[in-house]
Structure formats: structure tokens, C-alpha cells
């Protein structure tokens, strides 16, 4: 696991410190909370509620860890401080700013309420500001899921941590105080002891808006009892800004606060009223439209009652919490943790609890001017990093194509592709009027649903007998008909309950309803009976084989066929027919084999197909499509009944020619589910309307349609239908890649999946995909995916699709390199390749840019740079050496430009690899044995560009290799590599150096850099430099570059001289003879002058660095001189008769060095 670097402290509470931090090895800054383990319940609560939430107004949770002494929470860094700090600094905010901030607060809080989460402790210190001014909710320590007991959750976490029940009462008592937030913003009903709710959060929101405008909360007192008295019984004063020069509050704002700060929660503004309030100036109008056009994520499990409008339920969390229930169903596993051990922090590497993983930065950084005050809840100040990708290290091991495609098939259809919504009473199809009944004329007890469920058998039978008696009544008066309709309305209402619906469906009443559907003279009664039957079918929890559902289906089919021109009648009967067929299909799927008693008559399918055709009313089309959509979600004989040659084109026609989005979505969704059973359905569409038309529809469609169409293409490709055509269609590939810009996670995931199918069967499309920025898209989404979420979470689904695509691309790279090597090997040594060989070269060499794209990607680089890769790369370089020397000629086969481009990209790929030395650490011998020899040969190239490029790569690679620290147990390997490297440079490169150093810049700079690295690493190399007679040429380089003393070449020369002088085995006499003193004095004088040049400060730092190197050389020279003089004096003193002439001559040569003292004195220390 990677460590974190901690910078300045940006906040502190009683038991928590907040740091600005950075993940080691990245530039991603985060906020890191270090908190005592006694706060485990609060931190666990924070994590479980936010670990799946990604929203612009909610601080993003990244990860958490446990070490020996602390819990560490890594969250988004917000650089703007807290709202509390802003209010304190500005005293009060203008109304326009309050409106802007309020929109952020409402957006974030509304999202939380839709998820079923109550914040419970809204206060300014828990609202943070991102740099651009976006407000974000932070610190969810005291938040909870609506309806749960937070004390119990805290106690559960604490007990689980303690490992037993000891002291349980003590723990429970301590939890009572821990779940309380700031009293100043608490609603009156909470003060009185009721539980938190949506309305209590809205009260706190009103307090926050009031404080932003006036600079102080609406209720405040130092005395707790007095504060409670004010909250419960006093009305707040009108908000007045602290700054009297500021404008007064508008009437809209006062009206808004009045609605939010109502003591009675029943009179308080609801979300619907709040979002539509005039104060916001229609800022939320678009949100309402989006809400009303959402396709039904409303689960089939939601209970429908005739008196409620499902659309309204979706819009408002208070109107029945439908949307919250929807999200709650999806995230309930994450939110409602009955076992806290299900959500545990990560531990450090090897499972050891080690605090050192969070390292304090040794670099001093300024503290923030204002520390963020932390309450016991510890609010945080933080800023948005990009998470490092969980995909950068994918499990190794080769995956066969069969295994790969098997996993891909599992990902084609997701739960979001197979959502079921009701056919009957579906507001997206047709809004039904609410069902009402008059209990006064019911003529039987108007039992509630709850009472009906618990009726004893005898009472239930009596109730049924009364119902059947009234329905079977033959009285034909107007009053009797009205009473019968009223009874049926009552039955429709109670049929919305599962247990009641199940009992009624399997009672004699159901048979009686079928009978009266056939014989009732009044079509109003028939329509109500049909609706009753449909509701029973929709809500029953089981179907027994003796229920006469086939009889009902047959009768409904006959009625529709006999009255086919009566559109209103079809609208009454079709939903019931559909619900019955879907009920049979689901039951048959559960039992896993067909029942003869449930065989749907063919006439029913025929009638439904007729209802799909052109010319029918939109509502009838929609109902028929919805029936097919639901039934074909199941694997049953009933679904097979819809699979015909015309079903695909008919649904496509509906999709293309409808102007209503809900019908278009239903039609394409039905086609998607039909294709799950028979991919030829979509094949028939393509063959009839043309692939181009389908691709254009994909490109221009809304998100939900794009999701279904991508599923259709995946399903078809998985079966090999139209495979060759699709994988060769560049427009298709380009369209799919453009969808990677979609804001929808599901669409991007499915686009990756379709691309994977294409790349498996046509690896040439990998080049087109890379050129269209596929790798960039992969890197972006790799950062967004996080492990450990539920399967149907969008990020987890995206992660799985990306995982397979990355695996395939990683496995594809060796095949691409192998094809290139085979093509080059076939023409090796040939001046005129054959036609077949030329064709092979044209196919394979253009794929080399794929290699460059992958090795420059942080996702792919660690996985593709292996020993096999480096070996293959070195072999390609050997072929390039052969091409460069003229032994092999491919220009005639691929063209001169293509040949040069191939060489350039090959060299660039290795340049990208050496930017990350850690990748080469384990493969030093492979690099030395297979890559460096052809690079050394290319240094002699006649092509100036390749010569320079190769020398630069050689120089940088050598520097990396000689500076690698050997791992334990690898010393022998490293010694062999060093010896091979030394021999290569000595035998092949050094003989060319005299010529290389005469070439124009920057060739000498790279050549000298290589010598610097070698002499620094291996002192014996100094002797090789001297033996190669390069010393005179090195001093000539100094003379040639003395006008650019701060250039790279001169810096490399000085570094080389420093190494030579510092080496004990160096031939100093040779250096002195070549004018070492003169050159050093000249360089010293010019460098010191530059250091003292106040008008040119940009060069001072470079000049200073060069001067330090010259001082090192000077120190080495003086050390050598003192040694020679000391030996001469010792010889003279001992009377051994040694000559002092050599020492005197050396002192005389070094005399000019004394003059350098005057240059050193004025230099700053």
C-alpha cells in the first residue's frame, strides 16, 4: 500500500487533526483526518453513508485506514475553508450570494434525502467551500438513514470493537450524548424528543440561510434552557444584516425563511414547495423536468395505490419517499449495516498497523492563516484530487479468449437494462384518474388493508361471500350499477396490497370477475373489472396452477379482437392482458419448466403484434411495447411467443417514428430484451434499415437509448452476427469511442465492452482507437473506479468492463510485437522484399504507435514493460540497425516516410520507458544485453536524427543503470551487467568518441553525460578514458564552448573533470600537461563573474552550481599538489636524496590558482 505525505495541519478538534496530504508518487492532494480510535462509531457512520456517494455538493470519501493508534480518513480536499469561517470574516452575506450558496445547499441536501439519508446536524462548520466557491456537505458523523436508531448503530460498532457485551449499559448511556449535534440549529420537534426527519433538516437549512444573511443564527443564547425556550416558543426576528449599509431582506427571502422556520413540522415547507419557491428564480425548474422525465427506476416491488400519482411520488421525498425508497433499495446493503465488520478500514502493508505509512513532509510548508475549528464532530477543510487508479495493478496471469468472452457475456446485461415497471396504471403510458369509493354505499364493511390481511378464515369467507353476492346481483337499476362500480373501486384500492391480492386471486371472486367481464352489459363495469383483474395480477406474490388465468387471457384476447377498432376499449383491456401474461412468465421462470396449463393462446400474441403496428394510437403502441418489454425480461415460453421475424423492425419503427421519449425508450428496451433471447431480432433491424442508419441513431440518441443500443450491439457481437462487418466499420468504432465522453457511467462501461468485442476480432482497430484517445479515456475512468462496491453500482460495473479491456490490451501487445518481429525477420538481409512480405510489413509496422500509446500510459506501463517486452524491443532495434546500415531495405515496401516514422516511434517508445527507472530495475541485464548494443550501433548512423536520438537514449539509459541500487541477492547479476556494459562501451563506443566529440551540439553534451555516469560509477573507467587519448579532445571541447559556459556541454565537461580529478588512479600529470590549471582558472573567472552579475539573476543558480563543481575540482587539485609536495619534503628530510624538482614545477604550474582567492572573497556565503 502506498504511503501518504502529510503537509500542513489545516484543522484540529478535541480528538482529531486534519492535514493537507498527498499520496506518495502522485500530485493528488487530499485531506487526511487522523482521529483517535474512540471515535470509531462516528467515523464508521461517516464512511458507510458516503462511500458510494459522488455528488458535486458532497465531500467525496476516498478511503480509510486503521493503524496502531489511529483511524485515518482520506477525503476530498476543499481549499476555501468552512462556511462558518466565511460568515465570521464577512459578518453577513448579500442576498444574491445567499441565493447562490443556498442553491448548492439545496442541491446537496435534496440528493441526500433522495437517498434516504438525513444529515441531522446541519451547521456552518460542516459546510465546506471548494476553490471556485462550490459548497459541499462534510462530516457525516451524526447523519443517519431515515427511520434508523443512530444510538443503536453506535452501540453496535462500539460493542463490536470491544469484542463483547461487557459494559453494554455504560456504552448505551454514553451514546446518547454522542448522537446530539448543535442545539442552535435543531428543530423544535427534535428538542421535544421526536426523531429526526426531512422536515427537521429543512428547519436547520432555514437557520443556515438566516445566519448567512444576518451574520447570526435565528435563535441564540448562552443558557441552554433559554435557547430551548426560544426555539420552541419564540418567533425569530426579521433577518437584519450586521452591516447597516447592506440592503434589507426581500419579501421572497422573508417568505422563504418563514416557511422553513415553522414550529409545526406539518406547516413547514415541503421539498416540492421549497424547490418551486420564487426566491430561487426558477433555478430548480430544470431539475423538476428531469425528475418527471426519468424512466422508471421505480421498482416493481413498490406498492401502487390508485389514489396516488407515481410521478408525484418520484418528485418529492416527502410525498411518500418514492425516490428515496428507490435509492434506498439499491444502497440498503451499504447503509443499513447490521454487522459493522462488513465495513472495515484498510490496514497497512502486510496487515501490520504501522503509523509510518503517513509520513510528515520534511519540506517546510506555510500554515494556513485560519485553522478550521473542529467540533467533536470534527468538520474538515479539504480539495478535489484525482484518485489513483485501482486498476494500475491488475491481477497477473494470462486469460484465454474463451474465458475472456465468457466474462464479457456476463456483463452484457445489467440490472439497469432489465428494470421492470408496471404495465397497468403506469403514468409514463397513461395517467389514470385516482380511484375513489364511497364507504356509505358499499353495503359491506369497508375493511382497511391491514384488517383484511389479519381476518380469520371464517371472517374472510363471509367478506368474500358478501362481495361475490353484490357483484353477482342481477338488479339492473342505476343505483345497483353505481353500487357495483363503487364496490369494484374499493376492491381496486385493496388489491394494491400483495397479501390481499394473492388471497383474492385464488378465491372464487376471481372466477366470478372473469364471468362478469364476459357478460356484464355495462362497459363501465367491464372496464373496472378488467382493471381489478390487472391489479390482482400485478400485485400477487404467487400463482397457483388452479387459478383460471388462461381463461382470463383468452377472454381478454377475444374482447380486444372483437372490438379492435375501439381504441378506448383496448386501452382498458391491454394492461390487464399484459399483467396476466407477465405473471405467468415470472411464475414459469421460477419453476424453471413450462406448465401446459399456462400455455398462452397464439391469438394473444397476434393481437399484441397488431397493436404495435403503424396507425395505432400512441398509447396502444406503448402498452403493447411495455408488455413485450416486461415479458421478455423473463426466460420463459411466454417470451418465446414474441420472437418473430417482424418483431425487431416493428419495434425499431416505433422507436424511430415516435415523438414521445417514454415510448421510444420502451420500444428500444423491448427490442433489447427480445435480442437477449434472439440476437437475430436486431440483425433483422440492421438488414432492413441499414447499419449507417442504426449508427446515426446511436450517436444522436438520449442517454437511456444509447445504453440499450450499446447492449444490443454487445449481444449481437457476442454471437458473431454481422461480426466481420462491424469490426471493419471505422464509423462504428469512432461513434463508440465518442460515447466515452458520455456523463453516464453505464454508457461508458458498455462502450468499453463493445470496443473490447471489436478489438478481440480485429486488432488493427486498436490503432484507430488509440489515435481516437482510447488510452486517455481508460486512464480517466480508471481513476474514477473504486473497489469494494456492490456489483450493480455504476463504478463497479465500469471497473469490471475496464478490467477486461485492459487485460486484453496488455495481452495484445506481445502479439503486436511478435507480428512486427516476424515481418522484419522475413525481410532481414533482403534489399527487395516480395509482394507477400511487403504486404505483411504494411499491415504490421503501422501498429508500432500502439506500443507508444501503452508505454506512455500510467495504467498500462507497469503491466506491459516486462522482460519479454524488453527482449522483443531489443530485437526490433537490431532489425532497425540492419535497416539503417543498408543490409535490409524496406523503403520500397512501405515507403521512405513510413520507414522513418516506424524508427522514430520505436525510439520514442523506449524514451518513454526510461522516464520511469523503477520499471528497469529488475531487467538490467536484459537492457544491457539486448537493447544497448543496437543503440550503440545506431550512434554511428548516417542519419543525423537517429544518431542523436540513439546517443541521447544511450546516455540516459546508462546513467539510470549505473545508478540503480542493487537488491539483496542480485549482486552477481548486477556485476555481470556492469561488466557487459563496460565491455560494450570500451570496445564499441569509446573508439568513436574522438569523432563524436567533434560534432555540433547537442551531441557532445550527451556523449560527455555518458562518460560522467561511467566515471562516477566505475573509477577504473577513468583509465579507459585516458588510454583512449580523449583528454586533449575534452579540453578542446572547453575551448569550443567557452562562449556558452552555462550550457549543458560545459556542465558535462566540468562534471567529467571533477570525476577525473577526484579519482585516485587518475593520471594528474597528463591533465596538468594539457592545461588543466589554465582552463580551470578561465572557467572559474567567468563563472564567478556570472554569479556576481546582479542584472542577470536568472543564470545565478546555474552559475552557482557550476562554481561548486569547479571548487570541487580546485580542492582535488590542491589535495594532489599538497600530496606531491609532502612526499618531496619527506624525502628531503629523510636524506634519501629525492629530487624536489617535480614538486617545484607543480607549485609553479599551480601559481595562477592563488589569484582565484580575490574572486572568492566577494561571493555571497
PDB file of N, CA and C in Angstrom, residues 333-401:
ATOM      1  N   UNK A 333     -27.826  -2.178   1.369  1.00  0.00           N
ATOM      2  CA  UNK A 333     -26.767  -3.031   1.933  1.00  0.00           C
ATOM      3  C   UNK A 333     -25.647  -2.177   2.516  1.00  0.00           C
ATOM      4  N   UNK A 334     -25.354  -1.059   1.843  1.00  0.00           N
ATOM      5  CA  UNK A 334     -24.282  -0.198   2.306  1.00  0.00           C
ATOM      6  C   UNK A 334     -24.704   0.613   3.506  1.00  0.00           C
ATOM      7  N   UNK A 335     -25.974   1.088   3.520  1.00  0.00           N
ATOM      8  CA  UNK A 335     -26.410   1.997   4.562  1.00  0.00           C
ATOM      9  C   UNK A 335     -26.728   1.277   5.857  1.00  0.00           C
ATOM     10  N   UNK A 336     -27.554   0.253   5.755  1.00  0.00           N
ATOM     11  CA  UNK A 336     -28.071  -0.374   6.965  1.00  0.00           C
ATOM     12  C   UNK A 336     -27.191  -1.553   7.358  1.00  0.00           C
ATOM     13  N   UNK A 337     -26.075  -1.247   7.999  1.00  0.00           N
ATOM     14  CA  UNK A 337     -25.148  -2.309   8.372  1.00  0.00           C
ATOM     15  C   UNK A 337     -25.577  -2.917   9.701  1.00  0.00           C
ATOM     16  N   UNK A 338     -26.029  -4.154   9.648  1.00  0.00           N
ATOM     17  CA  UNK A 338     -26.378  -4.836  10.883  1.00  0.00           C
ATOM     18  C   UNK A 338     -25.126  -5.416  11.523  1.00  0.00           C
ATOM     19  N   UNK A 339     -24.098  -5.607  10.738  1.00  0.00           N
ATOM     20  CA  UNK A 339     -22.830  -6.113  11.252  1.00  0.00           C
ATOM     21  C   UNK A 339     -21.732  -5.150  10.843  1.00  0.00           C
ATOM     22  N   UNK A 340     -21.222  -4.302  11.741  1.00  0.00           N
ATOM     23  CA  UNK A 340     -20.234  -3.303  11.365  1.00  0.00           C
ATOM     24  C   UNK A 340     -18.966  -3.889  10.785  1.00  0.00           C
ATOM     25  N   UNK A 341     -18.687  -5.151  11.056  1.00  0.00           N
ATOM     26  CA  UNK A 341     -17.472  -5.753  10.499  1.00  0.00           C
ATOM     27  C   UNK A 341     -17.539  -5.877   8.989  1.00  0.00           C
ATOM     28  N   UNK A 342     -18.762  -5.684   8.422  1.00  0.00           N
ATOM     29  CA  UNK A 342     -18.886  -5.692   6.960  1.00  0.00           C
ATOM     30  C   UNK A 342     -18.144  -4.521   6.339  1.00  0.00           C
ATOM     31  N   UNK A 343     -17.903  -3.467   7.126  1.00  0.00           N
ATOM     32  CA  UNK A 343     -17.254  -2.269   6.611  1.00  0.00           C
ATOM     33  C   UNK A 343     -16.065  -1.981   7.495  1.00  0.00           C
ATOM     34  N   UNK A 344     -14.890  -2.376   7.050  1.00  0.00           N
ATOM     35  CA  UNK A 344     -13.701  -2.233   7.869  1.00  0.00           C
ATOM     36  C   UNK A 344     -12.682  -1.368   7.170  1.00  0.00           C
ATOM     37  N   UNK A 345     -11.912  -0.577   7.924  1.00  0.00           N
ATOM     38  CA  UNK A 345     -10.849   0.207   7.283  1.00  0.00           C
ATOM     39  C   UNK A 345      -9.726  -0.691   6.802  1.00  0.00           C
ATOM     40  N   UNK A 346      -8.966  -0.183   5.829  1.00  0.00           N
ATOM     41  CA  UNK A 346      -7.794  -0.925   5.366  1.00  0.00           C
ATOM     42  C   UNK A 346      -6.720  -0.855   6.428  1.00  0.00           C
ATOM     43  N   UNK A 347      -5.915  -1.915   6.478  1.00  0.00           N
ATOM     44  CA  UNK A 347      -4.742  -1.857   7.332  1.00  0.00           C
ATOM     45  C   UNK A 347      -3.534  -1.645   6.455  1.00  0.00           C
ATOM     46  N   UNK A 348      -2.368  -1.413   7.067  1.00  0.00           N
ATOM     47  CA  UNK A 348      -1.181  -1.138   6.276  1.00  0.00           C
ATOM     48  C   UNK A 348      -0.601  -2.412   5.716  1.00  0.00           C
ATOM     49  N   UNK A 349       0.461  -2.265   4.956  1.00  0.00           N
ATOM     50  CA  UNK A 349       1.053  -3.373   4.220  1.00  0.00           C
ATOM     51  C   UNK A 349       1.386  -4.520   5.135  1.00  0.00           C
ATOM     52  N   UNK A 350       0.974  -5.704   4.695  1.00  0.00           N
ATOM     53  CA  UNK A 350       1.261  -6.899   5.470  1.00  0.00           C
ATOM     54  C   UNK A 350       0.362  -7.063   6.671  1.00  0.00           C
ATOM     55  N   UNK A 351      -0.671  -6.212   6.746  1.00  0.00           N
ATOM     56  CA  UNK A 351      -1.607  -6.324   7.849  1.00  0.00           C
ATOM     57  C   UNK A 351      -1.105  -5.709   9.135  1.00  0.00           C
ATOM     58  N   UNK A 352       0.107  -5.113   9.132  1.00  0.00           N
ATOM     59  CA  UNK A 352       0.648  -4.518  10.335  1.00  0.00           C
ATOM     60  C   UNK A 352       0.102  -3.113  10.496  1.00  0.00           C
ATOM     61  N   UNK A 353      -0.215  -2.747  11.731  1.00  0.00           N
ATOM     62  CA  UNK A 353      -0.750  -1.420  11.995  1.00  0.00           C
ATOM     63  C   UNK A 353       0.429  -0.485  12.219  1.00  0.00           C
ATOM     64  N   UNK A 354       0.831   0.207  11.187  1.00  0.00           N
ATOM     65  CA  UNK A 354       2.067   0.973  11.208  1.00  0.00           C
ATOM     66  C   UNK A 354       1.783   2.433  10.902  1.00  0.00           C
ATOM     67  N   UNK A 355       2.054   3.306  11.863  1.00  0.00           N
ATOM     68  CA  UNK A 355       1.763   4.732  11.672  1.00  0.00           C
ATOM     69  C   UNK A 355       2.675   5.366  10.615  1.00  0.00           C
ATOM     70  N   UNK A 356       3.802   4.732  10.319  1.00  0.00           N
ATOM     71  CA  UNK A 356       4.775   5.370   9.423  1.00  0.00           C
ATOM     72  C   UNK A 356       4.309   5.461   7.986  1.00  0.00           C
ATOM     73  N   UNK A 357       3.179   4.836   7.668  1.00  0.00           N
ATOM     74  CA  UNK A 357       2.684   4.959   6.295  1.00  0.00           C
ATOM     75  C   UNK A 357       2.258   6.388   5.996  1.00  0.00           C
ATOM     76  N   UNK A 358       1.959   7.185   7.059  1.00  0.00           N
ATOM     77  CA  UNK A 358       1.623   8.588   6.873  1.00  0.00           C
ATOM     78  C   UNK A 358       2.841   9.406   7.316  1.00  0.00           C
ATOM     79  N   UNK A 359       3.614   9.850   6.339  1.00  0.00           N
ATOM     80  CA  UNK A 359       4.898  10.486   6.617  1.00  0.00           C
ATOM     81  C   UNK A 359       4.747  11.999   6.640  1.00  0.00           C
ATOM     82  N   UNK A 360       5.294  12.631   7.681  1.00  0.00           N
ATOM     83  CA  UNK A 360       5.311  14.089   7.703  1.00  0.00           C
ATOM     84  C   UNK A 360       6.333  14.596   6.701  1.00  0.00           C
ATOM     85  N   UNK A 361       5.956  15.580   5.922  1.00  0.00           N
ATOM     86  CA  UNK A 361       6.858  16.128   4.916  1.00  0.00           C
ATOM     87  C   UNK A 361       8.017  16.827   5.597  1.00  0.00           C
ATOM     88  N   UNK A 362       9.229  16.556   5.099  1.00  0.00           N
ATOM     89  CA  UNK A 362      10.410  17.233   5.644  1.00  0.00           C
ATOM     90  C   UNK A 362      10.554  18.629   5.078  1.00  0.00           C
ATOM     91  N   UNK A 363       9.770  18.933   4.062  1.00  0.00           N
ATOM     92  CA  UNK A 363       9.845  20.249   3.430  1.00  0.00           C
ATOM     93  C   UNK A 363       8.922  21.206   4.178  1.00  0.00           C
ATOM     94  N   UNK A 364       9.420  22.326   4.679  1.00  0.00           N
ATOM     95  CA  UNK A 364       8.548  23.224   5.427  1.00  0.00           C
ATOM     96  C   UNK A 364       7.489  23.828   4.512  1.00  0.00           C
ATOM     97  N   UNK A 365       6.278  23.874   5.012  1.00  0.00           N
ATOM     98  CA  UNK A 365       5.195  24.486   4.245  1.00  0.00           C
ATOM     99  C   UNK A 365       4.475  25.465   5.147  1.00  0.00           C
ATOM    100  N   UNK A 366       3.997  26.561   4.602  1.00  0.00           N
ATOM    101  CA  UNK A 366       3.337  27.566   5.441  1.00  0.00           C
ATOM    102  C   UNK A 366       2.016  27.046   5.972  1.00  0.00           C
ATOM    103  N   UNK A 367       1.724  27.394   7.198  1.00  0.00           N
ATOM    104  CA  UNK A 367       0.429  27.036   7.769  1.00  0.00           C
ATOM    105  C   UNK A 367      -0.637  27.939   7.197  1.00  0.00           C
ATOM    106  N   UNK A 368      -1.860  27.437   7.159  1.00  0.00           N
ATOM    107  CA  UNK A 368      -2.953  28.272   6.699  1.00  0.00           C
ATOM    108  C   UNK A 368      -3.201  29.365   7.725  1.00  0.00           C
ATOM    109  N   UNK A 369      -3.646  30.513   7.239  1.00  0.00           N
ATOM    110  CA  UNK A 369      -3.810  31.648   8.128  1.00  0.00           C
ATOM    111  C   UNK A 369      -4.926  31.434   9.134  1.00  0.00           C
ATOM    112  N   UNK A 370      -5.896  30.655   8.760  1.00  0.00           N
ATOM    113  CA  UNK A 370      -7.026  30.401   9.653  1.00  0.00           C
ATOM    114  C   UNK A 370      -7.215  28.913   9.810  1.00  0.00           C
ATOM    115  N   UNK A 371      -6.985  28.397  10.995  1.00  0.00           N
ATOM    116  CA  UNK A 371      -7.212  26.972  11.223  1.00  0.00           C
ATOM    117  C   UNK A 371      -8.704  26.710  11.237  1.00  0.00           C
ATOM    118  N   UNK A 372      -9.083  25.549  10.793  1.00  0.00           N
ATOM    119  CA  UNK A 372     -10.504  25.204  10.754  1.00  0.00           C
ATOM    120  C   UNK A 372     -10.905  24.652  12.101  1.00  0.00           C
ATOM    121  N   UNK A 373     -11.852  25.302  12.728  1.00  0.00           N
ATOM    122  CA  UNK A 373     -12.305  24.829  14.038  1.00  0.00           C
ATOM    123  C   UNK A 373     -13.058  23.524  13.890  1.00  0.00           C
ATOM    124  N   UNK A 374     -12.724  22.585  14.740  1.00  0.00           N
ATOM    125  CA  UNK A 374     -13.384  21.280  14.674  1.00  0.00           C
ATOM    126  C   UNK A 374     -14.162  21.057  15.958  1.00  0.00           C
ATOM    127  N   UNK A 375     -15.402  20.678  15.748  1.00  0.00           N
ATOM    128  CA  UNK A 375     -16.240  20.306  16.870  1.00  0.00           C
ATOM    129  C   UNK A 375     -15.952  18.866  17.218  1.00  0.00           C
ATOM    130  N   UNK A 376     -16.610  18.321  18.228  1.00  0.00           N
ATOM    131  CA  UNK A 376     -16.474  16.878  18.455  1.00  0.00           C
ATOM    132  C   UNK A 376     -16.831  16.089  17.222  1.00  0.00           C
ATOM    133  N   UNK A 377     -17.657  16.651  16.348  1.00  0.00           N
ATOM    134  CA  UNK A 377     -17.953  16.004  15.079  1.00  0.00           C
ATOM    135  C   UNK A 377     -16.853  16.213  14.085  1.00  0.00           C
ATOM    136  N   UNK A 378     -15.932  17.160  14.378  1.00  0.00           N
ATOM    137  CA  UNK A 378     -14.751  17.383  13.571  1.00  0.00           C
ATOM    138  C   UNK A 378     -15.046  17.685  12.113  1.00  0.00           C
ATOM    139  N   UNK A 379     -15.419  18.917  11.837  1.00  0.00           N
ATOM    140  CA  UNK A 379     -15.588  19.335  10.441  1.00  0.00           C
ATOM    141  C   UNK A 379     -14.230  19.436   9.780  1.00  0.00           C
ATOM    142  N   UNK A 380     -14.199  19.349   8.476  1.00  0.00           N
ATOM    143  CA  UNK A 380     -12.939  19.239   7.756  1.00  0.00           C
ATOM    144  C   UNK A 380     -12.848  20.292   6.677  1.00  0.00           C
ATOM    145  N   UNK A 381     -11.631  20.774   6.413  1.00  0.00           N
ATOM    146  CA  UNK A 381     -11.421  21.628   5.260  1.00  0.00           C
ATOM    147  C   UNK A 381     -10.591  20.901   4.249  1.00  0.00           C
ATOM    148  N   UNK A 382     -11.014  20.836   3.044  1.00  0.00           N
ATOM    149  CA  UNK A 382     -10.380  19.969   2.068  1.00  0.00           C
ATOM    150  C   UNK A 382     -10.434  20.396   0.613  1.00  0.00           C
ATOM    151  N   UNK A 383      -9.444  19.364  -0.928  1.00  0.00           N
ATOM    152  CA  UNK A 383      -9.679  19.799  -2.325  1.00  0.00           C
ATOM    153  C   UNK A 383      -9.585  18.687  -3.270  1.00  0.00           C
ATOM    154  N   UNK A 384     -10.169  18.808  -4.413  1.00  0.00           N
ATOM    155  CA  UNK A 384     -10.532  17.634  -5.171  1.00  0.00           C
ATOM    156  C   UNK A 384      -9.358  17.004  -5.847  1.00  0.00           C
ATOM    157  N   UNK A 385      -8.941  15.857  -5.414  1.00  0.00           N
ATOM    158  CA  UNK A 385      -7.869  15.171  -6.102  1.00  0.00           C
ATOM    159  C   UNK A 385      -8.418  14.189  -7.092  1.00  0.00           C
ATOM    160  N   UNK A 386      -7.552  13.655  -7.878  1.00  0.00           N
ATOM    161  CA  UNK A 386      -7.950  12.520  -8.705  1.00  0.00           C
ATOM    162  C   UNK A 386      -7.400  11.290  -8.025  1.00  0.00           C
ATOM    163  N   UNK A 387      -8.262  10.359  -7.805  1.00  0.00           N
ATOM    164  CA  UNK A 387      -7.825   9.145  -7.119  1.00  0.00           C
ATOM    165  C   UNK A 387      -6.865   8.365  -7.980  1.00  0.00           C
ATOM    166  N   UNK A 388      -5.878   7.785  -7.319  1.00  0.00           N
ATOM    167  CA  UNK A 388      -5.037   6.885  -8.086  1.00  0.00           C
ATOM    168  C   UNK A 388      -5.848   5.670  -8.450  1.00  0.00           C
ATOM    169  N   UNK A 389      -5.543   5.120  -9.600  1.00  0.00           N
ATOM    170  CA  UNK A 389      -6.421   4.088 -10.155  1.00  0.00           C
ATOM    171  C   UNK A 389      -6.280   2.764  -9.431  1.00  0.00           C
ATOM    172  N   UNK A 390      -7.381   2.113  -9.109  1.00  0.00           N
ATOM    173  CA  UNK A 390      -7.311   0.759  -8.569  1.00  0.00           C
ATOM    174  C   UNK A 390      -6.972  -0.247  -9.645  1.00  0.00           C
ATOM    175  N   UNK A 391      -6.921   0.215 -10.897  1.00  0.00           N
ATOM    176  CA  UNK A 391      -6.663  -0.716 -11.992  1.00  0.00           C
ATOM    177  C   UNK A 391      -5.198  -0.712 -12.418  1.00  0.00           C
ATOM    178  N   UNK A 392      -4.351   0.115 -11.744  1.00  0.00           N
ATOM    179  CA  UNK A 392      -2.980   0.178 -12.196  1.00  0.00           C
ATOM    180  C   UNK A 392      -2.235  -1.121 -11.942  1.00  0.00           C
ATOM    181  N   UNK A 393      -2.741  -1.933 -11.047  1.00  0.00           N
ATOM    182  CA  UNK A 393      -2.134  -3.247 -10.819  1.00  0.00           C
ATOM    183  C   UNK A 393      -3.208  -4.312 -10.950  1.00  0.00           C
ATOM    184  N   UNK A 394      -3.378  -4.818 -12.132  1.00  0.00           N
ATOM    185  CA  UNK A 394      -4.393  -5.839 -12.365  1.00  0.00           C
ATOM    186  C   UNK A 394      -3.750  -7.204 -12.146  1.00  0.00           C
ATOM    187  N   UNK A 395      -4.537  -8.088 -11.623  1.00  0.00           N
ATOM    188  CA  UNK A 395      -4.006  -9.427 -11.328  1.00  0.00           C
ATOM    189  C   UNK A 395      -3.321 -10.007 -12.542  1.00  0.00           C
ATOM    190  N   UNK A 396      -2.109 -10.501 -12.314  1.00  0.00           N
ATOM    191  CA  UNK A 396      -1.348 -11.035 -13.440  1.00  0.00           C
ATOM    192  C   UNK A 396      -1.888 -12.402 -13.838  1.00  0.00           C
ATOM    193  N   UNK A 397      -1.386 -12.891 -14.934  1.00  0.00           N
ATOM    194  CA  UNK A 397      -1.842 -14.187 -15.417  1.00  0.00           C
ATOM    195  C   UNK A 397      -2.586 -14.041 -16.717  1.00  0.00           C
ATOM    196  N   UNK A 398      -2.288 -14.948 -17.644  1.00  0.00           N
ATOM    197  CA  UNK A 398      -2.902 -14.880 -18.967  1.00  0.00           C
ATOM    198  C   UNK A 398      -4.335 -15.373 -18.901  1.00  0.00           C
ATOM    199  N   UNK A 399      -5.214 -14.683 -19.611  1.00  0.00           N
ATOM    200  CA  UNK A 399      -6.613 -15.085 -19.687  1.00  0.00           C
ATOM    201  C   UNK A 399      -6.906 -15.529 -21.112  1.00  0.00           C
ATOM    202  N   UNK A 400      -7.426 -16.729 -21.253  1.00  0.00           N
ATOM    203  CA  UNK A 400      -7.733 -17.241 -22.588  1.00  0.00           C
ATOM    204  C   UNK A 400      -8.882 -16.445 -23.193  1.00  0.00           C
ATOM    205  N   UNK A 401      -8.964 -16.471 -24.533  1.00  0.00           N
ATOM    206  CA  UNK A 401     -10.041 -15.742 -25.193  1.00  0.00           C
ATOM    207  C   UNK A 401     -11.396 -16.316 -24.794  1.00  0.00           C
TER     208      UNK A 401
END
